[in-house]
């Protein structure tokens, strides 16, 4: 293997490697390496070591350093080696130096000269070695030393050198754009290099340049397109092929560049359509690198001005990726989908099941990518499901970094899309509970602010409801062990502010809880401080309301303990509490007004209430106050003149001190008094008390100071939160029922063929297909808004039918149709996500379309009942017995319970429809949305009889 | 841009590590250790990609491939394509395989500097330079040819000259003898 290492190494090195390989423990390994270092140290500093030996020592040094030991004693020898004439030694020297030194190391200065010389060498291999070192070792200051040579090398006769020179220049650009700004045109020039390899290398710096400034490179669009065209048409020499793919890395770079150039530019994009379309058609999707190019095409398509044809082919490729067994391709598919839904959100719906598969995949990377996708497609309709899922996942992982990220995403989504106050509070509770210490403190302040301010000025009732629901949930949670500090702060604050506001809980109950918290987290001073202040608030409210306050004994002891605390803050709070309790109701009300946390507190910054006192002191002969910067300015130079400084400055005498710092503007009426110089103690508690209360009371508005991204976006929320709740949506729809069903007829015939086919299929053959799907389809339906609309129409029928049934019928029903009953139970357990969204009546009937609407309605009554019950189950678990009864009715009405049952036949067809529907119905132009909705309903009907996988449902519910 | 190339064995021993942005030795060790920690916990039959934000800072990804007893790892940012990076590992391994004829962990340990030479021909300053393994091998061979020590050349030269001389002498002798016989 020549002298480039290989087995040409001495036996010693082999022994070293072997013994390290056989080391049983880290300690043993360390011992061996330290011994080796000792040997090397000795040998390397011997005078006349033969050069070949020296080279080996250097390589051993590199090896030792890779194992994590310090080899700095040998750096200088590596530097020396770069001076050698022999290429082999020089290369070894450069290799060692690039691995050892960083660009700011002191030894670099010794190398720069060598590099300069080597860049001028006749041997191009020496030049290449030097360029390699240039990339790694030259910093901003040394760039000018080698820049002229590197630029010269751009015209070198060897393409390998030109390539490396371009990349070295690119590296300079990355390190210090200003120093090579004037050379940027060289990159453009090199784009026309005869050698495709050099051209390919130019694309890297151009990509960076274009990322920064798109507009000045628009003129290159045509060139890039034509280059890509030539590459894709295999005009390059065969040697550029990789796995039968022509220059794939060049293609990828070009596509990336085109994505940048075409973004938001219709004219530029139009130039690209043909070539991208060609690549889509031609690209071989069986090889890894082919898929890489296809993926890059999708990125390009999603970034440039949209073209329906290209988007369609991109969607096809995504479908292929997602259906593939390879996790890598699935990952790319999810990523690509995330990009494409920005331009055409409807694509996501085709792939809902694949996405949910990925969500449940054991592969963590894939899961995270899928969460990223979900995060991108969150809407107010699916936020609940997505955030629930995210929180479940957040609980399950240990990686703090990702936990923080996903927690902040949950918070963001919840703030943006929360459908109700109650849900919002619950979600925040969960996030805080499980990732509390990882959440930014601003989030906690935001939450407090939100609870204090409410969601809108219009409805005080809703605000107080929110508060009391928050208080209730906190009282429930507070007993749990080991809550994060941030969360406890929120809890304490809310309990203090609103714990007794609605009169549901007595003051003693809440104060007891607060005392428990302060005791349980006795080493967390912030929490204790919050708890004490909350106690004070509650007592103050009690006093203000005219009730008699009797402090709990544990509270008493807590206060006593805290008033002797090491923390002055806690001490002060404790004393304040004691002081407040001693006051009468009127005073307390002024100090601690109820629910005033949002009101601005006026602060008298000049402390004008002290004026009289100060005046009095001055009259008695006290010195006036000197502000802090004045004092420090004097101390430096003229502290001996401290006493008569003011006199001195007023007279025009010689000044020894430096010029004064500009004085802050002060009220001239009262001459400020130096507090320290008075002998009497100044009553400080008052001002500082003010500050304290202000701090506590305004803690919710802390975030005002920072109106950055973490602020709650209330403007968008208000509208959504006013959304009709479940009950209202139920009642509002009965009128539209029949009419819409009539509409359904026209849709029904579209799927009629599918239905008839479906009858042929045997029930069993479809079973495995259906087996996995129910819970996923549910999830899909709730995630991908479009297909989730199911149930409005059902509810009216459901009410009617529900009355007739009772608990008693449950048993016979289960024996008759056990599968169905389990299904119902499961669906009853199903949480109420957004399934109640406006659904359209979308029963797929097997009747011919010519039948008149009323007849059709009659014919439909049975299947609709099925759906009704399903829907109804979702609405509220308390109605479940009714539903089961309903099932009995329908089951009983059929002639038999086997597969010949018309009902099951219908549902079977519906299943089939559900599966074929996703593909067939979607491509029907304007009607897709309707048919999707229909599809979802049918799916639910069809799915119910065969769902028997309760575990999956549990999983769904967490 | 590619940030780092690592090769480590399944016990976590580093076999090759190269960082295209300088990292101090301790940091390198820490990075290698944490990468290994993550890799060893990953199951079979999962994707070869990972987000490496928690190890290498924001906007970093990692692609790895497991060959026999070795992990090959590439760390890079969002300006590269994951699948393409996976193929770059493939290029590297294919080249090694061609260079060493059925490469194994031992080859990699023992020919440490050759490994670096190969890598430098594939990735240059954090950018992909060459993806054809034949081209890479050509370049590497040229380097090793050139760096054969000069003395070796001289020996060969002398050897050739002397053999030529001998040949001439023999030839002359032969002709002479033929001449004599003809006479």
Short mmCIF file of N, CA and C in Angstrom, two decimals, chain A residues 4 81-99 111-112 114-138 146 150 153 156 160-162 164-165 168, chain B residues 18 116-117 120-121 123-125 129 139 143 146-147:
data_model
loop_
_atom_site.label_atom_id
_atom_site.label_comp_id
_atom_site.label_asym_id
_atom_site.label_seq_id
_atom_site.Cartn_x
_atom_site.Cartn_y
_atom_site.Cartn_z
N UNK A 4 1.73 5.30 2.18
CA UNK A 4 0.61 5.99 2.81
C UNK A 4 0.06 5.14 3.92
N UNK A 81 7.37 19.22 10.00
CA UNK A 81 7.28 18.24 8.93
C UNK A 81 6.69 18.84 7.65
N UNK A 82 5.84 19.87 7.81
CA UNK A 82 5.26 20.47 6.61
C UNK A 82 6.35 21.15 5.77
N UNK A 83 7.47 21.49 6.39
CA UNK A 83 8.54 22.13 5.63
C UNK A 83 9.31 21.15 4.75
N UNK A 84 9.12 19.87 4.99
CA UNK A 84 9.93 18.88 4.29
C UNK A 84 9.68 18.90 2.78
N UNK A 85 10.66 18.47 2.04
CA UNK A 85 10.53 18.48 0.59
C UNK A 85 9.76 17.29 0.07
N UNK A 86 9.92 16.17 0.75
CA UNK A 86 9.25 14.97 0.26
C UNK A 86 7.73 15.10 0.39
N UNK A 87 7.04 14.76 -0.67
CA UNK A 87 5.58 14.91 -0.67
C UNK A 87 4.93 14.10 0.43
N UNK A 88 5.43 12.90 0.60
CA UNK A 88 4.81 12.03 1.58
C UNK A 88 4.91 12.62 2.97
N UNK A 89 6.10 13.12 3.32
CA UNK A 89 6.27 13.72 4.64
C UNK A 89 5.46 15.00 4.75
N UNK A 90 5.47 15.77 3.70
CA UNK A 90 4.73 17.03 3.70
C UNK A 90 3.24 16.78 3.93
N UNK A 91 2.73 15.80 3.22
CA UNK A 91 1.31 15.49 3.37
C UNK A 91 1.00 15.05 4.79
N UNK A 92 1.88 14.21 5.34
CA UNK A 92 1.65 13.78 6.71
C UNK A 92 1.67 14.98 7.64
N UNK A 93 2.64 15.86 7.41
CA UNK A 93 2.71 17.06 8.22
C UNK A 93 1.44 17.87 8.14
N UNK A 94 0.97 18.11 6.93
CA UNK A 94 -0.27 18.87 6.75
C UNK A 94 -1.45 18.18 7.39
N UNK A 95 -1.51 16.89 7.22
CA UNK A 95 -2.63 16.14 7.80
C UNK A 95 -2.66 16.34 9.30
N UNK A 96 -1.48 16.15 9.93
CA UNK A 96 -1.41 16.28 11.38
C UNK A 96 -1.76 17.69 11.80
N UNK A 97 -1.23 18.65 11.08
CA UNK A 97 -1.47 20.04 11.46
C UNK A 97 -2.94 20.40 11.34
N UNK A 98 -3.58 19.95 10.24
CA UNK A 98 -5.00 20.28 10.09
C UNK A 98 -5.84 19.61 11.16
N UNK A 99 -5.40 18.47 11.64
CA UNK A 99 -6.19 17.82 12.67
C UNK A 99 -5.90 18.40 14.05
N UNK A 111 3.31 28.22 9.61
CA UNK A 111 2.91 27.40 8.47
C UNK A 111 2.59 28.26 7.26
N UNK A 112 2.12 29.47 7.52
CA UNK A 112 1.63 30.30 6.42
C UNK A 112 2.68 30.43 5.32
N UNK A 114 5.11 28.39 4.57
CA UNK A 114 5.21 27.13 3.83
C UNK A 114 4.07 26.99 2.85
N UNK A 115 2.90 27.34 3.31
CA UNK A 115 1.74 27.22 2.42
C UNK A 115 1.93 28.11 1.20
N UNK A 116 2.37 29.31 1.45
CA UNK A 116 2.59 30.23 0.32
C UNK A 116 3.53 29.62 -0.71
N UNK A 117 4.61 29.02 -0.17
CA UNK A 117 5.60 28.44 -1.07
C UNK A 117 4.98 27.26 -1.84
N UNK A 118 4.26 26.45 -1.11
CA UNK A 118 3.70 25.24 -1.72
C UNK A 118 2.64 25.56 -2.76
N UNK A 119 1.92 26.64 -2.55
CA UNK A 119 0.90 27.00 -3.53
C UNK A 119 1.53 27.34 -4.88
N UNK A 120 2.80 27.69 -4.84
CA UNK A 120 3.47 28.04 -6.09
C UNK A 120 4.21 26.85 -6.69
N UNK A 121 4.14 25.71 -6.04
CA UNK A 121 4.93 24.56 -6.45
C UNK A 121 4.57 24.10 -7.86
N UNK A 122 5.53 23.44 -8.50
CA UNK A 122 5.28 22.90 -9.82
C UNK A 122 4.48 21.60 -9.75
N UNK A 123 4.71 20.89 -8.68
CA UNK A 123 4.00 19.63 -8.51
C UNK A 123 2.57 19.90 -8.05
N UNK A 124 1.62 19.52 -8.86
CA UNK A 124 0.24 19.88 -8.51
C UNK A 124 -0.23 19.15 -7.26
N UNK A 125 0.38 18.03 -6.95
CA UNK A 125 -0.03 17.33 -5.74
C UNK A 125 0.36 18.10 -4.49
N UNK A 126 1.51 18.76 -4.57
CA UNK A 126 1.91 19.62 -3.46
C UNK A 126 0.92 20.77 -3.33
N UNK A 127 0.53 21.32 -4.46
CA UNK A 127 -0.43 22.42 -4.44
C UNK A 127 -1.73 21.97 -3.80
N UNK A 128 -2.18 20.77 -4.18
CA UNK A 128 -3.43 20.26 -3.61
C UNK A 128 -3.31 20.10 -2.11
N UNK A 129 -2.19 19.57 -1.66
CA UNK A 129 -2.00 19.39 -0.22
C UNK A 129 -2.05 20.74 0.49
N UNK A 130 -1.41 21.74 -0.13
CA UNK A 130 -1.41 23.07 0.48
C UNK A 130 -2.82 23.66 0.50
N UNK A 131 -3.57 23.46 -0.58
CA UNK A 131 -4.95 23.99 -0.63
C UNK A 131 -5.80 23.35 0.46
N UNK A 132 -5.55 22.08 0.67
CA UNK A 132 -6.27 21.38 1.72
C UNK A 132 -6.02 22.04 3.07
N UNK A 133 -4.76 22.37 3.29
CA UNK A 133 -4.41 23.00 4.56
C UNK A 133 -4.99 24.41 4.64
N UNK A 134 -5.01 25.09 3.50
CA UNK A 134 -5.55 26.45 3.46
C UNK A 134 -6.98 26.48 3.98
N UNK A 135 -7.76 25.52 3.53
CA UNK A 135 -9.17 25.46 3.92
C UNK A 135 -9.34 25.43 5.43
N UNK A 136 -8.41 24.79 6.05
CA UNK A 136 -8.63 24.50 7.46
C UNK A 136 -7.90 25.49 8.36
N UNK A 137 -6.77 26.00 7.90
CA UNK A 137 -5.88 26.70 8.82
C UNK A 137 -5.85 28.21 8.66
N UNK A 138 -6.39 28.70 7.56
CA UNK A 138 -6.26 30.13 7.33
C UNK A 138 -7.44 30.85 7.97
N UNK A 146 -2.53 34.55 1.45
CA UNK A 146 -2.57 33.48 0.46
C UNK A 146 -3.56 33.76 -0.67
N UNK A 150 -4.16 31.78 -4.38
CA UNK A 150 -5.35 30.95 -4.59
C UNK A 150 -6.10 31.42 -5.82
N UNK A 153 -4.55 30.26 -8.86
CA UNK A 153 -4.75 28.82 -9.11
C UNK A 153 -6.08 28.52 -9.79
N UNK A 156 -5.36 27.33 -13.11
CA UNK A 156 -4.39 26.24 -13.20
C UNK A 156 -4.80 25.25 -14.28
N UNK A 160 -8.23 19.33 -11.13
CA UNK A 160 -8.30 19.03 -9.71
C UNK A 160 -7.89 20.24 -8.88
N UNK A 161 -6.88 20.96 -9.37
CA UNK A 161 -6.42 22.14 -8.65
C UNK A 161 -7.45 23.25 -8.74
N UNK A 162 -8.02 23.46 -9.92
CA UNK A 162 -9.03 24.51 -10.08
C UNK A 162 -10.20 24.27 -9.13
N UNK A 164 -10.25 22.62 -6.33
CA UNK A 164 -9.91 22.86 -4.93
C UNK A 164 -9.71 24.35 -4.66
N UNK A 165 -9.19 25.05 -5.66
CA UNK A 165 -9.01 26.49 -5.46
C UNK A 165 -10.36 27.18 -5.28
N UNK A 168 -11.55 26.44 -1.86
CA UNK A 168 -10.80 27.21 -0.86
C UNK A 168 -11.32 28.64 -0.81
N UNK B 18 -13.15 13.47 11.79
CA UNK B 18 -12.69 14.68 11.11
C UNK B 18 -13.78 15.73 11.27
N UNK B 116 -7.40 9.10 5.58
CA UNK B 116 -7.55 10.55 5.51
C UNK B 116 -7.34 11.05 4.08
N UNK B 117 -6.37 10.44 3.40
CA UNK B 117 -6.12 10.86 2.02
C UNK B 117 -7.37 10.62 1.17
N UNK B 120 -10.09 13.08 2.04
CA UNK B 120 -9.82 14.43 1.54
C UNK B 120 -10.12 14.56 0.05
N UNK B 121 -10.05 13.43 -0.65
CA UNK B 121 -10.39 13.50 -2.07
C UNK B 121 -11.89 13.51 -2.30
N UNK B 123 -14.33 14.65 0.25
CA UNK B 123 -14.91 15.84 0.87
C UNK B 123 -13.79 16.84 1.09
N UNK B 124 -14.02 18.05 0.64
CA UNK B 124 -12.99 19.08 0.71
C UNK B 124 -13.58 20.29 1.42
N UNK B 125 -13.03 20.60 2.57
CA UNK B 125 -13.51 21.78 3.29
C UNK B 125 -15.00 21.77 3.55
N UNK B 129 -16.56 16.89 -3.02
CA UNK B 129 -15.64 17.21 -4.09
C UNK B 129 -15.77 16.22 -5.23
N UNK B 139 -6.71 9.41 -8.00
CA UNK B 139 -6.01 10.50 -7.34
C UNK B 139 -5.14 9.98 -6.20
N UNK B 143 -1.01 10.11 -5.71
CA UNK B 143 -0.30 10.66 -4.56
C UNK B 143 0.69 9.65 -4.02
N UNK B 146 3.72 9.26 -6.24
CA UNK B 146 4.63 10.37 -6.17
C UNK B 146 5.43 10.37 -4.89
N UNK B 147 4.81 9.88 -3.87
CA UNK B 147 5.49 10.02 -2.59
C UNK B 147 6.38 8.82 -2.27
#
